[in-house]
Amino acid sequence: MFALVDCNNFYASCERVFRPDLKGKPVVVLSNNDGCVIARSNEAKALGIPMGAPAFEYEKLFEQHQVQVFSANFELYGDMSNRVMNILSEFSPEIEIYSIDECFLRFDGFTNFNLQDYGQQMRHRVMKWTGIPISIGIAPTKSLAKVANRIAKKYPQETQGVYLIDNEKKRIKALQWLKVEDIWGIGKQHSLRLSSMGIKTAYDFTQLDDTTVRKLMTIVGLRLKHDLQGNPVLELEEPSIKKNIATTRSFESSYTEWEQLRERIATFAVLCAEKLRKQNSCCNALLVFLRTNKHRKDLPQYNPSINIKLPFPTNSNIELASFATQALKLIFKPGYAYKKAGVIVQDLSQADYSQGSLFEKRNERHIPLMQVIDKINNIYGQQKVRLATQDKRIWKMKQAYRSPRYTTHLNEILTIQV
């Protein structure tokens, strides 16, 4: 059996943990630079605020209904996610973290367990220890666990947040209830094609013959069909080594000066280097890009990028920042207002087996140096030790409504008056 655990309205719930006065009130969380809505409480959804709503267009509605608005606080959300996942890992040794607010658990050898009660234990412990509400779907396969989770979220009172598909009658009833466009793994184009064929529900989809499904959706669709039929095909996935690593950000305001962009590109390169070391990789190439504001039609547009091959594989902050700065020099032009930039490291190889150049090679002294820097930053916080070219602020974004980072910064810890 599999369980799909999903944190309810996760970003909004994180804000409510430290602001219990927001319970029952509409809450929205905005994207980077406070651009658009990326999370909504149930109360905000009831007001008709759609996902992705431009914040400036809904300012009057926010004011009229006293909607509580927050800037994205990803440091807080990431820490709260780690806490939830660590708790859930105590309930099964087999866990796949699917996203920041979702994970799959596998229950092999749980034959004598009452999984309905077990799910309630999970919900109770996560709520008690973190304050985050969760919904749980339990079923014989991953895709059916997704369906069960959807039912648990749709009918919280009837299911008490946990829904178990443990027999054929429940499986068929659940699939007949689920619309084809809501099946996990079926995109918009496939759902439109299936609808045109008269396939309206997930159950209808499972009644198609294998040849038709494979023709329409290749082997991936066929596996999904079998999984929905109750035959486990989709297994838990091991964390994979990334083939490319990117750090890209929009700026809080437009940048026109070389020094501003050089600092950002150096910081992005350093962050890529940290991610490389975490998976024990080096990169052999990198791409640097700049973007002007496409929404400002009154300003000249320029969106350059450059891909450079490195003379040797590296994951050093110093070396990658230097290479990225060299790349930036080749594409930077004065007279433009840049709104976004990024660094993407490519052609990754294992750090232990990287092949150097005959004439140039990485500075071996950087290896122990990076280990020490990582150790210090892990103890004292992200980017406590940084290059001289970097600014004190890691992210430069408009965050007018950001809440305190209660769990990761001592100077922002929750204070209680007694």
Coordinates of N, CA and C in Angstrom, one line a residue, residues 27-31 34-41 44 49-55 58 62 69:
V27 N -6.2 34.3 3.5 CA -4.7 34.5 3.5 C -4.2 34.2 2.1
V28 N -3.4 35.1 1.5 CA -2.7 34.8 0.3 C -1.2 35.0 0.4
V29 N -0.5 34.2 -0.4 CA 1.0 34.4 -0.4 C 1.4 34.8 -1.8
L30 N 2.2 35.8 -1.9 CA 2.6 36.3 -3.2 C 4.0 35.7 -3.7
S31 N 4.2 35.7 -5.0 CA 5.4 35.1 -5.6 C 6.6 36.1 -5.4
D34 N 6.6 39.9 -5.1 CA 5.2 40.2 -4.8 C 4.4 40.4 -6.1
G35 N 4.6 39.6 -7.1 CA 4.0 39.7 -8.4 C 2.6 39.1 -8.4
C36 N 2.4 37.9 -8.1 CA 1.1 37.2 -8.2 C 0.9 36.2 -7.1
V37 N -0.4 35.8 -7.0 CA -0.8 34.9 -5.9 C -0.3 33.5 -6.2
I38 N 0.5 32.9 -5.2 CA 0.9 31.5 -5.4 C 0.4 30.5 -4.4
A39 N -0.3 31.1 -3.4 CA -1.0 30.2 -2.4 C -2.2 30.9 -1.8
R40 N -3.2 30.1 -1.5 CA -4.4 30.7 -0.9 C -5.0 29.8 0.1
S41 N -5.5 30.4 1.2 CA -6.3 29.7 2.2 C -7.7 29.4 1.6
A44 N -9.7 32.4 1.1 CA -9.3 33.3 0.0 C -9.9 32.7 -1.3
I49 N -10.5 34.4 -5.5 CA -9.1 34.8 -5.9 C -8.5 33.6 -6.6
P50 N -8.1 33.7 -7.9 CA -7.5 32.6 -8.6 C -6.0 32.4 -8.3
M51 N -5.5 31.2 -8.5 CA -4.1 31.0 -8.5 C -3.4 31.8 -9.6
G52 N -2.4 32.5 -9.3 CA -1.7 33.2 -10.3 C -2.2 34.6 -10.5
A53 N -3.2 35.0 -9.7 CA -3.8 36.4 -9.8 C -2.8 37.5 -9.6
P54 N -2.6 38.4 -10.6 CA -1.7 39.5 -10.4 C -2.1 40.4 -9.2
A55 N -1.2 40.6 -8.3 CA -1.5 41.2 -7.0 C -2.1 42.6 -7.2
Y58 N -5.8 42.9 -7.8 CA -6.7 42.4 -6.7 C -6.6 43.3 -5.4
F62 N -8.5 42.7 -1.9 CA -7.8 42.4 -0.7 C -8.2 43.3 0.4
V69 N -2.2 39.5 3.3 CA -1.2 39.3 2.2 C 0.2 39.1 2.8

